[in-house]
PDB file of C-alpha atoms in Angstrom:
ATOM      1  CA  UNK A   1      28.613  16.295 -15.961  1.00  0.00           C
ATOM      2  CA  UNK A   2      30.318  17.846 -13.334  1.00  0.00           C
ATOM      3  CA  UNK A   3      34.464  17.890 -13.373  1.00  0.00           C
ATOM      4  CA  UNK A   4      37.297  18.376 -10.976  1.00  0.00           C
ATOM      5  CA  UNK A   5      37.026  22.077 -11.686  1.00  0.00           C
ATOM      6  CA  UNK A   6      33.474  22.346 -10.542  1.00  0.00           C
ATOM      7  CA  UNK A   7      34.017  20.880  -7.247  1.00  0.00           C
ATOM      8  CA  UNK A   8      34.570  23.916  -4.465  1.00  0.00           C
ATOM      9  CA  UNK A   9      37.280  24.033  -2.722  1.00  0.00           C
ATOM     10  CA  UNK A  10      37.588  22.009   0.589  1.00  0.00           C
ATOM     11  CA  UNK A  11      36.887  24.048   4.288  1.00  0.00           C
ATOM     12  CA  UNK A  12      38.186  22.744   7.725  1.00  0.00           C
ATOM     13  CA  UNK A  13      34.598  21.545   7.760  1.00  0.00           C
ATOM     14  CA  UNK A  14      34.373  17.973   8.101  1.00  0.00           C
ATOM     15  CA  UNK A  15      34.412  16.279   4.430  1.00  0.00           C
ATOM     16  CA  UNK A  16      31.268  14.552   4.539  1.00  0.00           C
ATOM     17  CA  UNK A  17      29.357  17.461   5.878  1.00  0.00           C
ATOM     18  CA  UNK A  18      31.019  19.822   2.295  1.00  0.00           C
ATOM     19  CA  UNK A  19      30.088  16.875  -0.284  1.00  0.00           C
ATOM     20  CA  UNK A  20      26.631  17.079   1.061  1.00  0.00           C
ATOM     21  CA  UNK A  21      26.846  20.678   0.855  1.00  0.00           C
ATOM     22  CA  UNK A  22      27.795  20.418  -2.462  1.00  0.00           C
ATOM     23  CA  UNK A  23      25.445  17.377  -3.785  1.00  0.00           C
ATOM     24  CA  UNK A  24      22.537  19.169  -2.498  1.00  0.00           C
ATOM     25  CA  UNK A  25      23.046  22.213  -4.636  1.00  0.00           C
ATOM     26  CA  UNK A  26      23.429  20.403  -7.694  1.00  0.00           C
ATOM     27  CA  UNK A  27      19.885  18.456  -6.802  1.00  0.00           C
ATOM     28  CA  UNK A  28      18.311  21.408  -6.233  1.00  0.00           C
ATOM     29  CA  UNK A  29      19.689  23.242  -9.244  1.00  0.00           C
ATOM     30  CA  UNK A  30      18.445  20.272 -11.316  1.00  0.00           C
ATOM     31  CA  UNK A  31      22.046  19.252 -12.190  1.00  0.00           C
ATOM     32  CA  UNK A  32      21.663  15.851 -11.097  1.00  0.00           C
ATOM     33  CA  UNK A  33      17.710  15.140 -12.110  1.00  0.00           C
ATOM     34  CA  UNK A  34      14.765  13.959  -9.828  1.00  0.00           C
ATOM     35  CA  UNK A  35      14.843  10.011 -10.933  1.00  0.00           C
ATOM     36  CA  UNK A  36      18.239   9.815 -11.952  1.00  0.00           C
ATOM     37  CA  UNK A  37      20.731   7.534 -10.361  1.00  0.00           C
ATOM     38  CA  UNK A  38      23.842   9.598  -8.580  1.00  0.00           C
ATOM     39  CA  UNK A  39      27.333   8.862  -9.667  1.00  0.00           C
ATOM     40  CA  UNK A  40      28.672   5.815  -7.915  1.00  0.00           C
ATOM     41  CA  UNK A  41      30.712   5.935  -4.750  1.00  0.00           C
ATOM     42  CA  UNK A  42      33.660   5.489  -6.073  1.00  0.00           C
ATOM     43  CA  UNK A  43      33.332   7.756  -9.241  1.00  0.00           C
ATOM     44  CA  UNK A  44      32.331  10.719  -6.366  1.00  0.00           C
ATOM     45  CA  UNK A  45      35.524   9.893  -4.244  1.00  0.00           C
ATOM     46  CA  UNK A  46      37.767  10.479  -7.139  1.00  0.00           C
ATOM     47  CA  UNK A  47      36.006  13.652  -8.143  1.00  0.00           C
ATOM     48  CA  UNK A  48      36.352  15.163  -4.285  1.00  0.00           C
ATOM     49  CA  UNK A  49      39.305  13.689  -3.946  1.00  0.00           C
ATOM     50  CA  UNK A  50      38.397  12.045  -0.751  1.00  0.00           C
ATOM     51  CA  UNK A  51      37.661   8.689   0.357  1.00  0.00           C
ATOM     52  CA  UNK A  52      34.726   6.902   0.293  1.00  0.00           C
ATOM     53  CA  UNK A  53      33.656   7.039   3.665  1.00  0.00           C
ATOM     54  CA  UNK A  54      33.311  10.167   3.665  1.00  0.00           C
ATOM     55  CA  UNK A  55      30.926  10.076   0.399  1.00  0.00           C
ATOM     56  CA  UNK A  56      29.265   7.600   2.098  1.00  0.00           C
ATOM     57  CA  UNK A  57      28.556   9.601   5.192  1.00  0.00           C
ATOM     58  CA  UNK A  58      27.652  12.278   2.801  1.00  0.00           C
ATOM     59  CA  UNK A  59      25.334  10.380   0.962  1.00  0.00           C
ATOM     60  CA  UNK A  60      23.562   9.232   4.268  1.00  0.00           C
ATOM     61  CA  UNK A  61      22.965  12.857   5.293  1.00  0.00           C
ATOM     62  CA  UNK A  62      21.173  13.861   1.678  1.00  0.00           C
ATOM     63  CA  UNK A  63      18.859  10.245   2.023  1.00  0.00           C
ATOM     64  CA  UNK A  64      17.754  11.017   5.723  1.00  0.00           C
ATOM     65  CA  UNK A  65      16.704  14.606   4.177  1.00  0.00           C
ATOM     66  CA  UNK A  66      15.044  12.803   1.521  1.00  0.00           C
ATOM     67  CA  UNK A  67      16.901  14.402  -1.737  1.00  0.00           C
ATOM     68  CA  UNK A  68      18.126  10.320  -2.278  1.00  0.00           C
ATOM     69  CA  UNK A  69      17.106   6.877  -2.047  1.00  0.00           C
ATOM     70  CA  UNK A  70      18.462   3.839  -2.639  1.00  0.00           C
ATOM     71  CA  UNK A  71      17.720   1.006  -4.667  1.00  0.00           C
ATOM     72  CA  UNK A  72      18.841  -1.624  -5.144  1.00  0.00           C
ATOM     73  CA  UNK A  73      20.822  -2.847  -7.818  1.00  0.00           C
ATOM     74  CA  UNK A  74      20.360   0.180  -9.352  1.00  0.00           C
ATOM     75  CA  UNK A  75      21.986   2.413  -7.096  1.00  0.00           C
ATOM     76  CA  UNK A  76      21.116   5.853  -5.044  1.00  0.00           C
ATOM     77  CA  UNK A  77      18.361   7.667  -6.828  1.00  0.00           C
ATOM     78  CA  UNK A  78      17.836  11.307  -6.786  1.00  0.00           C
ATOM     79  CA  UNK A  79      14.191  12.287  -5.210  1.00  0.00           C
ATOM     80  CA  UNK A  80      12.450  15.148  -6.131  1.00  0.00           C
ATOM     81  CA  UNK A  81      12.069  17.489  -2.934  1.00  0.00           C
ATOM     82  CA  UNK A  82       9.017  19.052  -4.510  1.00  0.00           C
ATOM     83  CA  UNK A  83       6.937  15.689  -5.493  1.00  0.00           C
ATOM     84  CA  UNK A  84       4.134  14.834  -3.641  1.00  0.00           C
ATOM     85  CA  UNK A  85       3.541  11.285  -2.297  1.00  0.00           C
ATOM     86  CA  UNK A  86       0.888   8.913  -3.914  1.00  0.00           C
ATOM     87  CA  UNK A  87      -3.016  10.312  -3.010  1.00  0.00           C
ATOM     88  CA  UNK A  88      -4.467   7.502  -0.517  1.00  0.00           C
ATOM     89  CA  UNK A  89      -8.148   8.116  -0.700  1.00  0.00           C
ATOM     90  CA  UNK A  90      -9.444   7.494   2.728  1.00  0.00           C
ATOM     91  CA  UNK A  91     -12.836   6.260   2.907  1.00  0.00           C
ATOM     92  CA  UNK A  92     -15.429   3.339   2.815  1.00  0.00           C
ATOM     93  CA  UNK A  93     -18.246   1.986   0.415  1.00  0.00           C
ATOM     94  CA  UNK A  94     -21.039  -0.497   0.808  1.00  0.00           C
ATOM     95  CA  UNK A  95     -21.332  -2.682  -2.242  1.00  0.00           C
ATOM     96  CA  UNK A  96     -23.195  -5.587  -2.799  1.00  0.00           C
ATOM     97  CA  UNK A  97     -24.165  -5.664   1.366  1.00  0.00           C
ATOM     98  CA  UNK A  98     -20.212  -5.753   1.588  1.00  0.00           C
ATOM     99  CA  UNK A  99     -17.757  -2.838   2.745  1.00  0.00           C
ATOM    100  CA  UNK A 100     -15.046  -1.922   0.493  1.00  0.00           C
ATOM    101  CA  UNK A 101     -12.105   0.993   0.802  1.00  0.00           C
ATOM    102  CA  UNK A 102     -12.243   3.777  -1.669  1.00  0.00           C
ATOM    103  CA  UNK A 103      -8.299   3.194  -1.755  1.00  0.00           C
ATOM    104  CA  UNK A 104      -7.679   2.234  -5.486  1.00  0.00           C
ATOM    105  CA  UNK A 105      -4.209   0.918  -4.888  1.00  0.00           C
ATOM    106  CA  UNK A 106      -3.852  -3.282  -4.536  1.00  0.00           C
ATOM    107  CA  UNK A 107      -2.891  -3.691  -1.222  1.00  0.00           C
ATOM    108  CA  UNK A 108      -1.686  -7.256  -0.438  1.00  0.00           C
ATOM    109  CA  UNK A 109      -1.128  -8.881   3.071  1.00  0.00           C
ATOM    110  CA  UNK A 110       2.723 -10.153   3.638  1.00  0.00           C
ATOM    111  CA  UNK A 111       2.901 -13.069   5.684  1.00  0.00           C
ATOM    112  CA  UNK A 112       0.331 -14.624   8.178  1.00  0.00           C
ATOM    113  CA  UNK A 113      -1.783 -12.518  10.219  1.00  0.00           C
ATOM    114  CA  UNK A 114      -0.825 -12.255  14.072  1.00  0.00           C
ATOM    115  CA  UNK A 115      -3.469 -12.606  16.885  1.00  0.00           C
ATOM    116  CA  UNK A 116      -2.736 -11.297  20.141  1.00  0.00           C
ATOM    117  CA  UNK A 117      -4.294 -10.428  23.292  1.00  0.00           C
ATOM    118  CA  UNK A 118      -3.643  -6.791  24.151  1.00  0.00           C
ATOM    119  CA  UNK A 119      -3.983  -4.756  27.560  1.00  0.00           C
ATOM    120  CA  UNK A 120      -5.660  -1.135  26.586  1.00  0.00           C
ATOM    121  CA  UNK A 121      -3.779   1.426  27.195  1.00  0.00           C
ATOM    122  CA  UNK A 122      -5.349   4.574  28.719  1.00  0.00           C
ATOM    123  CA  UNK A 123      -5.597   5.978  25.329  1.00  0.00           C
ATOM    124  CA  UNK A 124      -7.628   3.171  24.194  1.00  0.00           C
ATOM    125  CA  UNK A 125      -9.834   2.587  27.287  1.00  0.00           C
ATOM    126  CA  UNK A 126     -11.017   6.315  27.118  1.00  0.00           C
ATOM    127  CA  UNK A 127     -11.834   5.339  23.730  1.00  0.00           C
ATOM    128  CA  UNK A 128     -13.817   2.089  24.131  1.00  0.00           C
ATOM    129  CA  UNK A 129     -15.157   3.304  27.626  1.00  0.00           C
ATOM    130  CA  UNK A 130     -13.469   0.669  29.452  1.00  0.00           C
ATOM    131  CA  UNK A 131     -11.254   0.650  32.308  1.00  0.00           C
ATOM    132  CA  UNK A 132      -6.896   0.555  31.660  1.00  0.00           C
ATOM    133  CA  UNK A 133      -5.822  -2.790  31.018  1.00  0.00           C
ATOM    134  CA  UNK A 134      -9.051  -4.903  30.256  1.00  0.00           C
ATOM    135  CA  UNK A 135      -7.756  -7.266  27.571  1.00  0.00           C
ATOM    136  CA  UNK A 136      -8.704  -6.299  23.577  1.00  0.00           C
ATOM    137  CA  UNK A 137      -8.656  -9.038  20.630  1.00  0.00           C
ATOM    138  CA  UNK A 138      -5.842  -7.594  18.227  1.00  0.00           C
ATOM    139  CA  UNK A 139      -5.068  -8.167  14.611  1.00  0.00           C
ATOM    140  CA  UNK A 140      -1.849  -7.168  13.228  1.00  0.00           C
ATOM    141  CA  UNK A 141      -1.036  -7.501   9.372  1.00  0.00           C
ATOM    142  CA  UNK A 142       1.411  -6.176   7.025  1.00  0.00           C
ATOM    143  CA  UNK A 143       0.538  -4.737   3.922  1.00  0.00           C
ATOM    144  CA  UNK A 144       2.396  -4.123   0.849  1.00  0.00           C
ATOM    145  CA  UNK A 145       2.121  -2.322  -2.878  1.00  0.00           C
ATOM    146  CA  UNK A 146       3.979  -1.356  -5.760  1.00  0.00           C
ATOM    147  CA  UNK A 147       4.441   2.444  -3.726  1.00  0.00           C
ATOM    148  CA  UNK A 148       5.545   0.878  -0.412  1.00  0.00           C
ATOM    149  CA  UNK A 149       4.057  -0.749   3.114  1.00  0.00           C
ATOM    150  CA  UNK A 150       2.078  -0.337   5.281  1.00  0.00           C
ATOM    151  CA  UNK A 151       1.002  -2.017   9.120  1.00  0.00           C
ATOM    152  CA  UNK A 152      -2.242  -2.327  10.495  1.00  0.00           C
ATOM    153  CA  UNK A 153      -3.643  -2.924  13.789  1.00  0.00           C
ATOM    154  CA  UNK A 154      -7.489  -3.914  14.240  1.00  0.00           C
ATOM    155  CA  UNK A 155      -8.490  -3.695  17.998  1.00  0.00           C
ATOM    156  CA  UNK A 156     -12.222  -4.811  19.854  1.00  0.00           C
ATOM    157  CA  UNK A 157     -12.315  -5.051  23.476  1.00  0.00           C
ATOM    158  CA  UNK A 158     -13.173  -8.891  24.797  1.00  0.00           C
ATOM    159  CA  UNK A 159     -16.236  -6.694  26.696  1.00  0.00           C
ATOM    160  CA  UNK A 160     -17.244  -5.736  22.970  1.00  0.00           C
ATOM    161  CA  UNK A 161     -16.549  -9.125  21.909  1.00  0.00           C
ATOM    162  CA  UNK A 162     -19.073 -10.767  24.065  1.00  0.00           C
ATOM    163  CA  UNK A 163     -21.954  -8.033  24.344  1.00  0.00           C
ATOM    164  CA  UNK A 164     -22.349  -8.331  20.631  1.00  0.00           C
ATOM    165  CA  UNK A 165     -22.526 -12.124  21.003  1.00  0.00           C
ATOM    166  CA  UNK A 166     -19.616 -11.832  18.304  1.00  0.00           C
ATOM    167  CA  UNK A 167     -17.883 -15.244  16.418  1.00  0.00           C
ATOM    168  CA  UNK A 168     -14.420 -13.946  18.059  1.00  0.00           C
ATOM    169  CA  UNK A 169     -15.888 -14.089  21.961  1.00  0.00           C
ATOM    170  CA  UNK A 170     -13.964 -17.186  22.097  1.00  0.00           C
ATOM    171  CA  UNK A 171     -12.034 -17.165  19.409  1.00  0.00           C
ATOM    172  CA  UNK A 172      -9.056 -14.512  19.345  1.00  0.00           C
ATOM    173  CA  UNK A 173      -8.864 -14.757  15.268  1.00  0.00           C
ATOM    174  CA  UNK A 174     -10.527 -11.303  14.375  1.00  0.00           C
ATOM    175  CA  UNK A 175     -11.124 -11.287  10.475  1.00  0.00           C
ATOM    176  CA  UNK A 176      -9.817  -8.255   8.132  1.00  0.00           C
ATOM    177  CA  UNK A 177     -11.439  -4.694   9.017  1.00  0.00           C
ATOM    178  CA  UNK A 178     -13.792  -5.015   5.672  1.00  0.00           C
ATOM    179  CA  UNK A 179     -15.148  -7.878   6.737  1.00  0.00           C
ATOM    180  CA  UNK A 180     -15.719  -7.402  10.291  1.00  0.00           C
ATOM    181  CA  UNK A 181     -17.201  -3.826   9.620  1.00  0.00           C
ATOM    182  CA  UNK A 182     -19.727  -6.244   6.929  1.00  0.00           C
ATOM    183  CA  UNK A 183     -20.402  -8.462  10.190  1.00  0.00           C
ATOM    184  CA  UNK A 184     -21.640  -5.833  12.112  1.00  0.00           C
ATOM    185  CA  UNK A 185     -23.699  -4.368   9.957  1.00  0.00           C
ATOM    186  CA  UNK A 186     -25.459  -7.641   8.851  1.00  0.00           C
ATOM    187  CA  UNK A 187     -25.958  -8.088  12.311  1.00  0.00           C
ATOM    188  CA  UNK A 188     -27.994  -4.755  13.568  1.00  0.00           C
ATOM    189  CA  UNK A 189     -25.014  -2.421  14.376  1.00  0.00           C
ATOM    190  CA  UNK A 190     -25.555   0.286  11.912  1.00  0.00           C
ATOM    191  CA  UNK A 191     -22.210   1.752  11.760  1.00  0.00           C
ATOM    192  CA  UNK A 192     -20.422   5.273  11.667  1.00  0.00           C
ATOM    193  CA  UNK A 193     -16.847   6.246  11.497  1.00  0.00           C
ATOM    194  CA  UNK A 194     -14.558   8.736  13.179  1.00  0.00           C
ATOM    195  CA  UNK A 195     -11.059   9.157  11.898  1.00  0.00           C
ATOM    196  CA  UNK A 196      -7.598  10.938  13.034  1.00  0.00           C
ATOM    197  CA  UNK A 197      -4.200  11.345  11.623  1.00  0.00           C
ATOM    198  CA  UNK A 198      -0.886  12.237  13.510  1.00  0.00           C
ATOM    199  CA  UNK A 199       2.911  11.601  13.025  1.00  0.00           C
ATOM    200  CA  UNK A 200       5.301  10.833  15.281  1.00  0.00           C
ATOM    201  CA  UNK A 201       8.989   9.005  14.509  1.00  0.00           C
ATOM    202  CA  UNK A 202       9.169   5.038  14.120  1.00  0.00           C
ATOM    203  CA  UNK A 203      10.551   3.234  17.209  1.00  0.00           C
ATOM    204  CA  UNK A 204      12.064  -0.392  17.311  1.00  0.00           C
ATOM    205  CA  UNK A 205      11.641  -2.227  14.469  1.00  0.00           C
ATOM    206  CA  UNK A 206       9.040  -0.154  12.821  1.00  0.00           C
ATOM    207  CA  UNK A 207      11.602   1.116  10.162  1.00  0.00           C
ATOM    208  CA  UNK A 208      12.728  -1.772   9.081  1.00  0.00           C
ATOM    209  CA  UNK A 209       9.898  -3.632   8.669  1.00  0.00           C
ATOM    210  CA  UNK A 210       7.784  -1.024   6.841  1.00  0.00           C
ATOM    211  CA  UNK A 211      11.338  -0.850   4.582  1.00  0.00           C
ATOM    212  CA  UNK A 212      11.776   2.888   5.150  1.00  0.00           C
ATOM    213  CA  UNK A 213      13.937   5.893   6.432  1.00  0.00           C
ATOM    214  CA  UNK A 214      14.335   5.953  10.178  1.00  0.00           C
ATOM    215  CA  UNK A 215      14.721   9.813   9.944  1.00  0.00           C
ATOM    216  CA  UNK A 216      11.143   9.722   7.761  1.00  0.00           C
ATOM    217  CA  UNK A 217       8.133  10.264  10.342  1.00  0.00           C
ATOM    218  CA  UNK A 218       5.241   8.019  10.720  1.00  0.00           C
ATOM    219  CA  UNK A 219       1.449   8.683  10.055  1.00  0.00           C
ATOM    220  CA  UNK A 220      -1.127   7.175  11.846  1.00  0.00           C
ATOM    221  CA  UNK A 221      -4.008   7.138  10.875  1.00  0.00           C
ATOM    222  CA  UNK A 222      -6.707   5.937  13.493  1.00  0.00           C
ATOM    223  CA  UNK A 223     -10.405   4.808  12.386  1.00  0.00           C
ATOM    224  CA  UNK A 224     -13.184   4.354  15.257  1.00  0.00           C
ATOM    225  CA  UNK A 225     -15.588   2.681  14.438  1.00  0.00           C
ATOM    226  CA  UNK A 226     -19.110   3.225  16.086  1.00  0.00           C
ATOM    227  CA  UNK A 227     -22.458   2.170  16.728  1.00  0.00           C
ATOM    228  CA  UNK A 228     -25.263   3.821  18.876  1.00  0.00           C
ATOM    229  CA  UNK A 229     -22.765   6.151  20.224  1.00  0.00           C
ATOM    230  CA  UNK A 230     -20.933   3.062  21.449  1.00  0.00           C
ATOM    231  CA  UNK A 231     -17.188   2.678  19.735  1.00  0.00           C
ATOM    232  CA  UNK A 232     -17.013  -1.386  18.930  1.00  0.00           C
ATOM    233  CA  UNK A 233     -13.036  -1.387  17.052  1.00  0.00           C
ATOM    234  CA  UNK A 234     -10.167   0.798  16.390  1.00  0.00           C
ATOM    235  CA  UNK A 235      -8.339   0.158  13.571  1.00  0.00           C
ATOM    236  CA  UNK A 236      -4.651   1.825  13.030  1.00  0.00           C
ATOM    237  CA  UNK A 237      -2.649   2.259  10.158  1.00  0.00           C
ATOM    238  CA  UNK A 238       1.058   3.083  10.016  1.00  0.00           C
ATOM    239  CA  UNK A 239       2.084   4.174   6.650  1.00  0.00           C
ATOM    240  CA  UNK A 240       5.227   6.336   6.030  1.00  0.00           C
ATOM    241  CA  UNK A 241       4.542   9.886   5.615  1.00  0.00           C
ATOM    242  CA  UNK A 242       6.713  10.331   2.617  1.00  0.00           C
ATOM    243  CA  UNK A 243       4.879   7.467   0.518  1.00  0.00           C
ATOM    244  CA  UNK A 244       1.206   8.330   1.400  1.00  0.00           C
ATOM    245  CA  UNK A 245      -0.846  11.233   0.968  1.00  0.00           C
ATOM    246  CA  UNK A 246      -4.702  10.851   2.901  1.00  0.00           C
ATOM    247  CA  UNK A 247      -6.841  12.248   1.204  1.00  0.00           C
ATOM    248  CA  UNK A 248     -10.357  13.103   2.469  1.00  0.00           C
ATOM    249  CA  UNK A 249     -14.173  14.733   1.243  1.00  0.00           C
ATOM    250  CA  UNK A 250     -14.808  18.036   3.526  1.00  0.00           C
ATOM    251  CA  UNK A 251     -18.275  18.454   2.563  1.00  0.00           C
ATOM    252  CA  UNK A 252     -20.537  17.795   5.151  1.00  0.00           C
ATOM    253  CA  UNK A 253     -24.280  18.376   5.843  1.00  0.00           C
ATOM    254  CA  UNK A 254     -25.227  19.144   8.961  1.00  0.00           C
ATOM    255  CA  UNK A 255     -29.374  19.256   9.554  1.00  0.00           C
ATOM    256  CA  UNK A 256     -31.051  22.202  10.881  1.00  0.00           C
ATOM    257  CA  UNK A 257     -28.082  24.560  10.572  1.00  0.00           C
ATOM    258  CA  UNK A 258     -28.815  27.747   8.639  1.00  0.00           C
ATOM    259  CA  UNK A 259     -27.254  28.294   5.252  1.00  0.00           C
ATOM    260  CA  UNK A 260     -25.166  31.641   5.385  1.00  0.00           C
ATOM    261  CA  UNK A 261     -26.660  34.587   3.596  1.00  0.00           C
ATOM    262  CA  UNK A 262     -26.039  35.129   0.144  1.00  0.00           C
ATOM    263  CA  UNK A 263     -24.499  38.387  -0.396  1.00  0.00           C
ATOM    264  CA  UNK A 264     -25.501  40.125  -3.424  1.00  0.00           C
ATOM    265  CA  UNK A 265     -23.870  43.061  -5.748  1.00  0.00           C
ATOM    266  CA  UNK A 266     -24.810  46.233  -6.993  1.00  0.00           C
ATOM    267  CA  UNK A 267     -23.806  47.733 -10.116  1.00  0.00           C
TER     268      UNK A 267
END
């Protein structure tokens, strides 16, 4: 427990910027455990002798380094700098004719699905082959579990749409990734997958939505999916880099490339 005595004595530093001096050393030191809720505001103002807005500010510096969260009702939590993030196993299976996602976890959809039309961006027409701003049928969902949420975007060019002779040609209501990637295949389009992963901050109302930091980055993780050479959807997930943890096999065969020489010892 820490008392009056333990507290350092005050700079001309601002306040807030000293108490999260101080809070962070006894995190890291293990004083205040990984799990364990921090003393309320008003029990910390007392001890520092300050008032609670300048806790609070404090407090708001330590959770946008990630050393706290809150939760409510049960307060600000300490985090454990160390811990890693839940593994997401990234990958696909064909069961039963049907494609499933290696992830274990229980995702569920909140809310309705929204179907839009959406203008590809350069990005995206270098992707599909098609020229900036040809339209693209797009399906966005929100996805939740018990570690946190998630968005996803599913994107297939109108052209796409139509070559394929495709249910969705004239119908903008594009059916969950698993099931569209099942279409295709039942339908002669043998499929292979590319994907990427980057991070970059979350704009608008990204952070709120996805219920997370604004000062946390964003991964995005970006599956192409392909047939004959010829990419037919893009499907992009946002997940918060601080609750998710990809997770992919490296081994790959490649045929007709030489194994390396096996070296041998000599005693």
């Amino acid at each position: 427990m820490v008392t009056p005595q333990d507290v350092p004595q005050l700079t001309a530093q601002p306040l807030w910027r000293q108490i999260a001096d101080h809070l962070r050393q006894l995190i890291l030191s293990g004083h205040y455990p990984a799990g364990q809720p921090l003393p309320a505001e008003e029990r910390l103002a007392d001890l520092y002798g300050v008032s609670r807005t300048a806790v609070r500010q404090g407090v708001k510096t330590l959770v946008r380094e990630g050393l706290l969260t809150v939760r409510r009702p049960f307060g600000t939590i300490v985090r454990d700098p160390h811990a890693r993030p839940p593994a997401e196993p990234r990958g696909l299976s064909i069961v039963d004719g049907r494609f499933m996602d290696d992830d274990p976890r229980d995702w569920t959809e909140v809310g309705a699905a929204s179907f839009t039309r959406t203008d590809a961006d350069v990005w995206h027409a270098e992707v599909f082959g098609i020229r900036p701003g040809e339209p693209m049928l797009t399906r966005e969902t929100l996805h939740q579990t018990d570690t946190g949420r998630r968005s996803v975007r599913l994107l297939m060019p109108f052209r796409v749409a139509a070559d394929l002779s495709t249910p969705w040609q004239d119908d903008p209501h594009l059916p969950a990734a698993l099931d569209l990637y099942t279409w295709l295949h039942d339908n002669g389009h043998p499929l292979t997958f590319t994907e990427q992963v980057r991070a970059r901050m979350p704009v608008g109302d990204e952070a709120s939505a996805l219920r997370m930091n604004p000062e946390t980055p964003l991964l995005i993780l970006t599956r192409t999916a392909r047939t004959a050479q010829r990419a037919l959807t893009v499907e992009e997930t946002h997940t918060p880099a601080d609750q998710s943890e990809p997770a992919y096999p490296l081994l790959v065969t490649t045929p007709g490339r030489p194994k390396p020489a096996r070296t041998s010892r000599t005693r």
